[in-house]
Coordinates of C-alpha atoms in Angstrom, one line a residue:
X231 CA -144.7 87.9 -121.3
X232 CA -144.6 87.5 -125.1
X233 CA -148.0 85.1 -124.6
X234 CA -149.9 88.2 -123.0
X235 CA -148.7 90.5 -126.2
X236 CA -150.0 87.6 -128.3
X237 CA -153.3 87.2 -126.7
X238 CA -154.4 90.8 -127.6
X239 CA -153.2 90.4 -131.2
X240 CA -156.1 88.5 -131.7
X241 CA -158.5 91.7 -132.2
X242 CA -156.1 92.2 -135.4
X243 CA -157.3 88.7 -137.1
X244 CA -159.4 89.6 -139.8
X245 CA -163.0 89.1 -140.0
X246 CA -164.0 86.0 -142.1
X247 CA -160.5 84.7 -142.1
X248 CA -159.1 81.6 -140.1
X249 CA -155.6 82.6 -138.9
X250 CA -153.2 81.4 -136.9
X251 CA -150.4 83.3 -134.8
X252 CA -146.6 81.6 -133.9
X253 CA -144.2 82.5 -132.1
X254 CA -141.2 79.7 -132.2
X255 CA -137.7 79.4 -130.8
X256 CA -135.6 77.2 -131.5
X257 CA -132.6 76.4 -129.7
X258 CA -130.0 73.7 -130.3
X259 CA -126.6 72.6 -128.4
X260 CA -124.1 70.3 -130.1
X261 CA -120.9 69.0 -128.4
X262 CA -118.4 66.6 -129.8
X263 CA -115.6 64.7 -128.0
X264 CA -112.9 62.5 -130.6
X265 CA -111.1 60.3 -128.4
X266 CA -111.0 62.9 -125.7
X267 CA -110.3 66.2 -128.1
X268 CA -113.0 68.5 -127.7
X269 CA -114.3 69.2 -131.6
X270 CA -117.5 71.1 -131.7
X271 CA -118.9 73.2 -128.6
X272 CA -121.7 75.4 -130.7
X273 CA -125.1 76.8 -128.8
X274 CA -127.7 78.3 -131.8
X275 CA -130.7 80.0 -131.3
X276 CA -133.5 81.1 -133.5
X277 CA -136.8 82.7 -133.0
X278 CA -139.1 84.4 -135.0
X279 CA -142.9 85.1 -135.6
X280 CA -145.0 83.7 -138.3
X281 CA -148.8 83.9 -139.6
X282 CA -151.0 82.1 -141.6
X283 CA -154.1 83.1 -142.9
X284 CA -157.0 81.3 -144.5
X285 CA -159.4 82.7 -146.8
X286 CA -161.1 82.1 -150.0
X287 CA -159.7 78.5 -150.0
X288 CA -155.8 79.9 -150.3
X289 CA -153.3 80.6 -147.4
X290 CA -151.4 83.4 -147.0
X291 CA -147.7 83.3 -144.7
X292 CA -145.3 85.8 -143.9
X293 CA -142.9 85.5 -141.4
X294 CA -140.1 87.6 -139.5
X295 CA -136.8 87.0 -137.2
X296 CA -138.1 89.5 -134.7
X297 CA -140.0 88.2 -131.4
X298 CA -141.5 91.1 -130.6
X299 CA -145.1 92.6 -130.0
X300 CA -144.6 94.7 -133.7
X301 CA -143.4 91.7 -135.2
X302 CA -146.7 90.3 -134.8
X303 CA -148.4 92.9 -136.1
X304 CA -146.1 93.3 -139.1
X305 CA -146.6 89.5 -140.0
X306 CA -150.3 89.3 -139.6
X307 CA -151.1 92.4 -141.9
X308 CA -149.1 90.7 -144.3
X309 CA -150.1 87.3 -144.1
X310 CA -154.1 88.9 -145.0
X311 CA -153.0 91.0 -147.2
X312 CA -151.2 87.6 -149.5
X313 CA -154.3 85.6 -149.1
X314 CA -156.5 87.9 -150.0
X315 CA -154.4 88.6 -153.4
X316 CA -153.6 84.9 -154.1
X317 CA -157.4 84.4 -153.3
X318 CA -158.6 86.8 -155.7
X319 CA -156.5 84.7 -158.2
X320 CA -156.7 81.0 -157.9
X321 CA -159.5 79.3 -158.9
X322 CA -162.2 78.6 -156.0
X323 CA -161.8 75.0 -154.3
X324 CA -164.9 73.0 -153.4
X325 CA -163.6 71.8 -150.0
X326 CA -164.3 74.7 -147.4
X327 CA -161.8 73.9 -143.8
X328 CA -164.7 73.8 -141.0
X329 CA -164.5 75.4 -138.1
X330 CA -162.4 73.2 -135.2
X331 CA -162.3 72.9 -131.4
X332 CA -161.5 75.7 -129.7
X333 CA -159.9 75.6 -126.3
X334 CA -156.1 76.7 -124.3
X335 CA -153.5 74.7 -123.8
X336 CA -150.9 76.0 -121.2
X337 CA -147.5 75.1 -121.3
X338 CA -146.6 71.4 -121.1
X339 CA -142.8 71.4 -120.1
X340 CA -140.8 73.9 -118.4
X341 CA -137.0 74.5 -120.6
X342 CA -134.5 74.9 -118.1
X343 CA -131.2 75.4 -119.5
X344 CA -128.2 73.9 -118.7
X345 CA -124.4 75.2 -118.7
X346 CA -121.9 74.1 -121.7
X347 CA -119.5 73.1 -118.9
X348 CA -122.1 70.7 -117.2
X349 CA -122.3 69.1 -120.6
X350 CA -118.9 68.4 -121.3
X351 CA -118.0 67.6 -117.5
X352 CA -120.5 64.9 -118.0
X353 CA -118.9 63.9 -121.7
X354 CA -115.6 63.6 -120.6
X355 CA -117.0 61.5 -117.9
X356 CA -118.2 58.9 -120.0
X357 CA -114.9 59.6 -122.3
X358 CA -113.0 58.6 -119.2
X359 CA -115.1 55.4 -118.5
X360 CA -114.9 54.1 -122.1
X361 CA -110.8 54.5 -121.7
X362 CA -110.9 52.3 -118.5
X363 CA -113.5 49.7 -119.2
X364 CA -113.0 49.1 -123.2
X365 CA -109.7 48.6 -124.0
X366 CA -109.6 46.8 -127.6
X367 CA -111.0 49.8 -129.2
X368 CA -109.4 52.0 -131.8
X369 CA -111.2 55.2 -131.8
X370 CA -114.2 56.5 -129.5
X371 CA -116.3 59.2 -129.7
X372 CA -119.1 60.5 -127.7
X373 CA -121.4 63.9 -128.6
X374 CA -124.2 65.4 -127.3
X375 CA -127.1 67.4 -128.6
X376 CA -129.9 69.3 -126.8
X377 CA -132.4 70.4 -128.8
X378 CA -135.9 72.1 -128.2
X379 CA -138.7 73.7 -129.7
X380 CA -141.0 76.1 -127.8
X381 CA -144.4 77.8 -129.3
X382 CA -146.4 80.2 -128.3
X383 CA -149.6 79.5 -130.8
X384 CA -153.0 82.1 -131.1
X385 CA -155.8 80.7 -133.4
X386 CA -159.5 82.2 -134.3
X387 CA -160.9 78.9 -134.4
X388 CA -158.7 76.7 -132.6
X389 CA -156.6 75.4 -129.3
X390 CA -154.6 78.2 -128.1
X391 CA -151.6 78.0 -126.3
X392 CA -147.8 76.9 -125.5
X393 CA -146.2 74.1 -126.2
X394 CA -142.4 72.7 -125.8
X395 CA -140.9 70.0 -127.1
X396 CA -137.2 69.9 -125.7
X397 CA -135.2 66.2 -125.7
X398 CA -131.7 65.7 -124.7
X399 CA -129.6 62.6 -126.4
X400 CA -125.8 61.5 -126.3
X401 CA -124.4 59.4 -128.6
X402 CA -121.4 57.0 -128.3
X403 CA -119.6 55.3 -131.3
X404 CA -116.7 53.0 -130.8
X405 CA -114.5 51.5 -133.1
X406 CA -112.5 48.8 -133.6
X407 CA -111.2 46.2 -136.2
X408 CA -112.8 42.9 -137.1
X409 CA -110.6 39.4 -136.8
X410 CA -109.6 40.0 -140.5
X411 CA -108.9 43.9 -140.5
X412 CA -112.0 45.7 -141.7
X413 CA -112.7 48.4 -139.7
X414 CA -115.9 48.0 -138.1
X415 CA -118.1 50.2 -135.7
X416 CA -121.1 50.7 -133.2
X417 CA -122.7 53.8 -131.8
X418 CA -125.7 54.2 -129.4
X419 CA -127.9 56.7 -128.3
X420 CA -129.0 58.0 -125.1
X421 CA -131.8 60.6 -124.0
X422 CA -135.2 61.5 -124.4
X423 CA -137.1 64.3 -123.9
X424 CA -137.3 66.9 -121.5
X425 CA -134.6 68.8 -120.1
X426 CA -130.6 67.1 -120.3
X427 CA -131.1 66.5 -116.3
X428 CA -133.9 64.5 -117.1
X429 CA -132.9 62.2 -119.2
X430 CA -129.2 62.0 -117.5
X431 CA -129.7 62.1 -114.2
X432 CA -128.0 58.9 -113.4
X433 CA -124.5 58.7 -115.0
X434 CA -124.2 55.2 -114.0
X435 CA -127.2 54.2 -116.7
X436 CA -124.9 55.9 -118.9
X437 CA -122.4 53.2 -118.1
X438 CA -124.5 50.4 -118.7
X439 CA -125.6 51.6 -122.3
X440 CA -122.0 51.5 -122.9
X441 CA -121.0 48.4 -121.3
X442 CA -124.0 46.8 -123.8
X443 CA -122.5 48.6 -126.8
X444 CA -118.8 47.4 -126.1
X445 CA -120.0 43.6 -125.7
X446 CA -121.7 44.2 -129.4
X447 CA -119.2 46.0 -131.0
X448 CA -116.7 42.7 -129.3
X449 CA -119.0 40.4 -130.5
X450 CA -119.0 41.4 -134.2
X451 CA -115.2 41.4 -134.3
X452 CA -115.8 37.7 -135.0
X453 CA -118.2 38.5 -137.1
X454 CA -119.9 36.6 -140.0
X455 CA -121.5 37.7 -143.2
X456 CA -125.0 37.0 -143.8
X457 CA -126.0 34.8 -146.6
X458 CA -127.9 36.6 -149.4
X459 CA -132.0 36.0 -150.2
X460 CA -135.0 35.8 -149.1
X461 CA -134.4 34.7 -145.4
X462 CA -136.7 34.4 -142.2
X463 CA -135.8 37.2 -140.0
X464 CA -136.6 38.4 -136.8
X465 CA -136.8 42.1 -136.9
X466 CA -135.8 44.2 -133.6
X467 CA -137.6 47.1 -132.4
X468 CA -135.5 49.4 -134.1
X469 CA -136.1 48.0 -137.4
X470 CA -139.9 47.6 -136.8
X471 CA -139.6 50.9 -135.9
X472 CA -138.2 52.5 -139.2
X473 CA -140.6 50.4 -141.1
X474 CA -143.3 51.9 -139.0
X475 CA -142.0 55.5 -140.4
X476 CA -140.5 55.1 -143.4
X477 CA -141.7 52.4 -145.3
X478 CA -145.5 52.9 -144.2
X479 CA -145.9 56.3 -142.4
X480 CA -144.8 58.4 -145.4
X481 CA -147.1 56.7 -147.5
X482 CA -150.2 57.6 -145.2
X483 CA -149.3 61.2 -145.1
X484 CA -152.7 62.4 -146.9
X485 CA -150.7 65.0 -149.0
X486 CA -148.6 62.5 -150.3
X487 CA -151.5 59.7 -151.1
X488 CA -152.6 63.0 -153.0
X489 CA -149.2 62.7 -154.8
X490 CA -150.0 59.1 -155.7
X491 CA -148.5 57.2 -152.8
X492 CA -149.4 53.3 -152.8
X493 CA -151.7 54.0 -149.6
X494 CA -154.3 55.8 -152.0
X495 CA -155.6 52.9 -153.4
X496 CA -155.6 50.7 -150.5
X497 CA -157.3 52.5 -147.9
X498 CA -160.0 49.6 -146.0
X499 CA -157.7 47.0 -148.0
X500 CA -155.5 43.9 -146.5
X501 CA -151.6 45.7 -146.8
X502 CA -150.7 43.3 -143.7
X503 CA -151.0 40.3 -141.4
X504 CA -153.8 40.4 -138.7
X505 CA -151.3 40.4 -136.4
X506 CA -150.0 44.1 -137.5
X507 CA -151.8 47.4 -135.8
X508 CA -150.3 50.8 -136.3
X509 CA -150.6 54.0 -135.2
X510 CA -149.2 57.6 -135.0
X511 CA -149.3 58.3 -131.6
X512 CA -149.9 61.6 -130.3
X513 CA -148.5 62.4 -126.8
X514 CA -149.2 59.1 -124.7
X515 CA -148.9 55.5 -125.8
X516 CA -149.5 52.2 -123.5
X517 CA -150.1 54.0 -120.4
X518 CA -146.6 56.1 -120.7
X519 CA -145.7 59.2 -122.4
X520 CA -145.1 58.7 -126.2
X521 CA -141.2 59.6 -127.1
X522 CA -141.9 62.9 -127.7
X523 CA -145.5 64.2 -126.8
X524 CA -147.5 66.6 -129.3
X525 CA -150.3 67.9 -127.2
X526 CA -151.6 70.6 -129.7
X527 CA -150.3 71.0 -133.6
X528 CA -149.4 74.1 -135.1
X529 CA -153.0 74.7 -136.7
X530 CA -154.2 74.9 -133.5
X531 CA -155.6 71.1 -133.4
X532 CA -155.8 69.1 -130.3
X533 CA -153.6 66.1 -130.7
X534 CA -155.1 62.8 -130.8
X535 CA -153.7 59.1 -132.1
X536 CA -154.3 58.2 -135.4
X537 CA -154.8 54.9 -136.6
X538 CA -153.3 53.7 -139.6
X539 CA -153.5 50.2 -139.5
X540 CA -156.1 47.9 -137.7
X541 CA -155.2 44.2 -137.6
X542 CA -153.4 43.8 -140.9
X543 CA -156.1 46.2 -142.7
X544 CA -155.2 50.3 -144.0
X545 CA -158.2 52.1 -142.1
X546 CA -156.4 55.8 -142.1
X547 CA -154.1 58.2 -143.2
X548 CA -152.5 61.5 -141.1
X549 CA -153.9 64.9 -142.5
X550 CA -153.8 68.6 -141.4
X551 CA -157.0 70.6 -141.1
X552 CA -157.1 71.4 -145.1
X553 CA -156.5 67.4 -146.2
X554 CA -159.1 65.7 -143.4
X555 CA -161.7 68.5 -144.7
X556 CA -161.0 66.8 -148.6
X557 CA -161.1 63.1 -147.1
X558 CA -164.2 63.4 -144.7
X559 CA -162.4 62.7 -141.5
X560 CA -161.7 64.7 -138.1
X561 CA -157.6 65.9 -138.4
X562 CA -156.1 64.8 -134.9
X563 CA -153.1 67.1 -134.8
X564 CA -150.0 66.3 -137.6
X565 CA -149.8 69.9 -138.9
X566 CA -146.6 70.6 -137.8
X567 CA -143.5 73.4 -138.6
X568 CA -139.9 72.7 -137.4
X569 CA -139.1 77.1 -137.8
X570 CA -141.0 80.0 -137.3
X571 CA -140.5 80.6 -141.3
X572 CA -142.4 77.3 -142.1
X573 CA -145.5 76.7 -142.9
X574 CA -147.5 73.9 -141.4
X575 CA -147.4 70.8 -143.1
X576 CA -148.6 67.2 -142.5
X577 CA -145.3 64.8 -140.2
X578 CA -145.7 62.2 -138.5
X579 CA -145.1 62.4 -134.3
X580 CA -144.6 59.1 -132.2
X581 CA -145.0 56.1 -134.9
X582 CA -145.3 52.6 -133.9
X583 CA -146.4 49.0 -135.0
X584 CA -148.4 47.7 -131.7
X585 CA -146.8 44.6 -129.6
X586 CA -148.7 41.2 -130.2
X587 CA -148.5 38.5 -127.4
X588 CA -145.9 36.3 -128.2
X589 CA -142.2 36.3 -126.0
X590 CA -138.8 37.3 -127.5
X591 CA -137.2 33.5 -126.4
X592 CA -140.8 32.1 -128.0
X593 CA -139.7 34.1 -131.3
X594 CA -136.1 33.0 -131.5
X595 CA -136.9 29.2 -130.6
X596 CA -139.5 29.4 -133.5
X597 CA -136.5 30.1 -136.5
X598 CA -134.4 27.0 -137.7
X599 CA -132.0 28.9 -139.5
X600 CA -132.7 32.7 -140.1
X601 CA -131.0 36.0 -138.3
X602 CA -132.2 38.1 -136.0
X603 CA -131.4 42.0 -136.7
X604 CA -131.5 44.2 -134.1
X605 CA -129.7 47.3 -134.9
X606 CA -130.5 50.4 -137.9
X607 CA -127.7 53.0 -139.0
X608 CA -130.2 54.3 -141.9
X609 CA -133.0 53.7 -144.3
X610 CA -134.5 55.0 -147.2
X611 CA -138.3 54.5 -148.8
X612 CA -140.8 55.9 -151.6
X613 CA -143.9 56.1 -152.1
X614 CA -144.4 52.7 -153.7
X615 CA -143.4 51.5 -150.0
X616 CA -140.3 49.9 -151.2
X617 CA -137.3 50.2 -148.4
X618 CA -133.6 49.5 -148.0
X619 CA -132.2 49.9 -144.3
X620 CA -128.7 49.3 -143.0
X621 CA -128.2 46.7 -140.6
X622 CA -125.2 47.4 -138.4
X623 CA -126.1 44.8 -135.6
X624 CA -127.4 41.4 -135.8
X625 CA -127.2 37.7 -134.7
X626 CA -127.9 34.3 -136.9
X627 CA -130.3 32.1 -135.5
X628 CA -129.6 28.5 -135.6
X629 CA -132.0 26.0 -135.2
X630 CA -133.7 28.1 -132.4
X631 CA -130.7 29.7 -130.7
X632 CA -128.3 32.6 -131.1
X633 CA -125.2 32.3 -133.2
X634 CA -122.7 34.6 -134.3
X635 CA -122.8 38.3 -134.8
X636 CA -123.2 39.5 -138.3
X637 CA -121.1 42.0 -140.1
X638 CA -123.3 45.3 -141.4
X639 CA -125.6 44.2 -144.1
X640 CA -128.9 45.5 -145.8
X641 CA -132.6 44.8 -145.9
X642 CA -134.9 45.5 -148.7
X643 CA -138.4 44.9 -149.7
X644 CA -141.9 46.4 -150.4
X645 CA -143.6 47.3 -146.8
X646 CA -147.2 46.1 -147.6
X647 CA -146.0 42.6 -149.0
X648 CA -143.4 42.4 -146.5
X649 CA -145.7 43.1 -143.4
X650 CA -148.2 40.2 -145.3
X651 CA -145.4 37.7 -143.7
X652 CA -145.5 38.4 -140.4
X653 CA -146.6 35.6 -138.3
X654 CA -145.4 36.8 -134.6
X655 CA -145.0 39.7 -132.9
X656 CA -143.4 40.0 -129.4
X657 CA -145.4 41.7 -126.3
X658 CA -142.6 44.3 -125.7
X659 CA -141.6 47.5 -127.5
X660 CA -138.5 49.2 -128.2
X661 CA -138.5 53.2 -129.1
X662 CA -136.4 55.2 -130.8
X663 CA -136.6 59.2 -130.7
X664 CA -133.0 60.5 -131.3
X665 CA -133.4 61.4 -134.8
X666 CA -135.0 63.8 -137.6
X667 CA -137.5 63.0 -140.4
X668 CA -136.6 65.4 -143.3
X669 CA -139.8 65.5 -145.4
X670 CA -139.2 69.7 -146.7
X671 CA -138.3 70.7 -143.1
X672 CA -136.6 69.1 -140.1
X673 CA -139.3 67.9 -137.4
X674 CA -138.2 65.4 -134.4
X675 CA -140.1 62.7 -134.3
X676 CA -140.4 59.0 -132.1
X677 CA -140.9 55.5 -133.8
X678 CA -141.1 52.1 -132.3
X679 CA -142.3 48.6 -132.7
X680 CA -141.7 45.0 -131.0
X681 CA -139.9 42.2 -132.6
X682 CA -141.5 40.9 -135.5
X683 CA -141.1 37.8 -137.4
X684 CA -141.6 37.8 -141.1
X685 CA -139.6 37.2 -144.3
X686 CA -137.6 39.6 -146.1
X687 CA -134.7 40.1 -148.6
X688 CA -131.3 40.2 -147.0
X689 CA -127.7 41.3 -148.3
X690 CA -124.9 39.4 -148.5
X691 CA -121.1 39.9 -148.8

């Protein structure tokens, strides 16, 4: 097994280095069905080996696309050999990475793979139930994509081990036209991680999800368009969710504080109400497994949470090994690589804002005349912590109750101002895991939140 080659590679790391040894594959599956026309059927792999190696306060990296017993050999001479030139180059940093925890982590998850046919049996499934049971629709489409990571990591002063990080989603769109023509659309997404027969092993839960996206997608063919300003809100999961990761997670990344990120100058500050708490979650979260679990990062740290906000004040950022060394603080495990060519760097893993105690029907009776926004189809943010997400699904809120769907609209605002107006937060949370973050490299990631009521600036027509 390629983790027995590994494990004697360690007598190659060189003395008074810190190196790490990774071996990754990568596989991915993407199918695609257009109202019942098979589109895309692809199945990718990639695999490799890659080294890092720390000395004289520089890193050296090579990488190959072999996964082999020489390729490790290959990359680790070269890896020494680059930090020992760029060492004898750059000028000598004060801040020295300490030794960390060592310790083996076996595997966590088991990838099992499943046939292309059992995938699109079961999408043409769900094709056929969306043709029976949603009839004033104009175009459907439903996809799947399978994707997982598995590492096999060595250290000389850290967790060793093998970790996998596999998740299964399918995604449904429908679409249809509004009362006065405009085309308009939903989609959802279904999954999680682990293997596709986890996270689908009921078809009829399937059915459900798209029963609840159909009665949306009907309910926003009558439509309204929000009125524009600066408008009480109550903000769904999903949204609280993308603010968690966007808007405020990218700021607290330590490498980009270092870049000047509003989060510098505001750690132990106010940047929120009391009633906000959040945290980067590392592989369990309220009792449950997180989204999608990191139990070791690729430096070889054990994963722990990391608190970023603590009622309503900053009290953290996330940092690999090199950046909590600089700040003073333990690193908890965000060094991670989405390739076997890619260097660690610092991402966020399972990012939420905490329920509070109050209950959704509370929440809603509370607003007199605001909206109530419940579904995200993107979002942007910068460093200053100043966002604009779509809103593809929402309701007003009329003296207390639920009125008419709105059509798509936007959100924008300044996170640390906007989180300043939150005066309830609901006991539940909603999690979303389906996607990418795209900071320099693809890495999967989970974000969440409960409702939250606050004030925010929304689009109009």
């Amino acid at each position: 097994m390629i983790e027995d080659l590994f494990e004697s590679k360690k007598a190659l790391f060189a003395d008074g280095c810190r190196t790490e040894l990774r071996a990754q594959e990568n596989r991915q599956t993407k199918i695609s069905l257009a109202n019942g026309i098979i589109t895309a059927n692809t199945n990718t792999c990639a695999s490799g080996v890659g080294a890092r190696v720390y000395k004289n306060g520089v890193f050296g990296f090579s990488s190959t696309a072999e996964y082999s017993s020489l390729a490790a050999d290959k990359v680790l001479k070269a890896a020494t050999e680059n930090a020992l030139f760029l060492g004898s180059h750059a000028p000598k940093k004060s801040v020295i990475i300490p030794p960390s925890e060592s310790g083996c982590f076996k595997v966590n998850k088991v990838i099992e793979p499943t046939a292309q046919k059992d995938y699109i049996d079961f999408l043409q499934s769900l094709d056929s139930y969306i043709v029976k049971n949603c009839p004033n629709i104009k175009s459907r489409y439903v996809s799947l994509s399978a994707d997982s990571m598995d590492k096999i990591i060595y250290t000389s002063d850290g967790y060793c081990g093998h970790h996998t990080s596999p998740r299964s989603y399918i995604y449904v769109t429908l679409e249809t036209e509004h009362k006065d023509g405009t085309p308009i659309d939903l989609f959802t997404a279904i999954g999680g991680f682990g293997n596709f027969f986890d996270t689908h092993k009921n078809i009829d839960d399937c059915y459900k999800e798209i029963d609840e996206l159909y009665k949306k997608l009907m309910d926003k063919r009558e439509g309204v368009y929000a009125e524009a300003g600066v408008k009480t809100v109550v903000l769904g999961g999903d949204l609280a969710g993308m603010i968690a990761h966007e808007a405020v997670g990218h700021t607290v990344e330590a490498d980009l504080v270092k870049m000047g990120s509003v989060a510098g100058p505001n750690l132990n500050k106010v940047v929120a109400s009391p009633l906000v708490n959040l945290t980067d979650f590392a592989h369990t979260a309220f009792g449950k497994s997180a989204p999608l679990p990191v139990f070791v990062d690729d430096e070889g740290v054990l994963a722990e949470d990391a608190v970023l906000i603590k009622d309503g004040v900053l009290v953290g950022y996330m940092n690999d090994r090199e950046s909590a060394a600089e700040f003073g603080v333990k690193p908890v495990g965000n060094a991670r690589a989405w390739a076997f060519s890619d260097e660690p760097i610092i991402r966020m893993r399972n990012t939420a804002v905490l329920p509070g105690k109050d209950k959704h029907d509370d929440i809603i009776a509370s607003v007199d005349d605001g909206y109530y926004l419940i579904d995200t189809n993107n979002g942007e943010a910068d460093l200053t912590g100043e966002f604009m997400f779509g809103v593809c699904m929402g309701y007003e809120i009329k003296k207390g109750k639920l009125g008419r769907a709105l059509m798509d609209t936007t959100v924008t605002g300044i996170a640390f101002d906007m989180l300043k107006t939150v005066d309830m937060v609901s006991d539940n949370i909603n999690w979303s895991s389906s996607g990418f973050c795209g900071k320099k490299q693809w890495i999967p990631v989970g974000m969440g939140g409960p409702e939250l009521r606050c004030k925010i600036t929304i689009g109009g027509k």
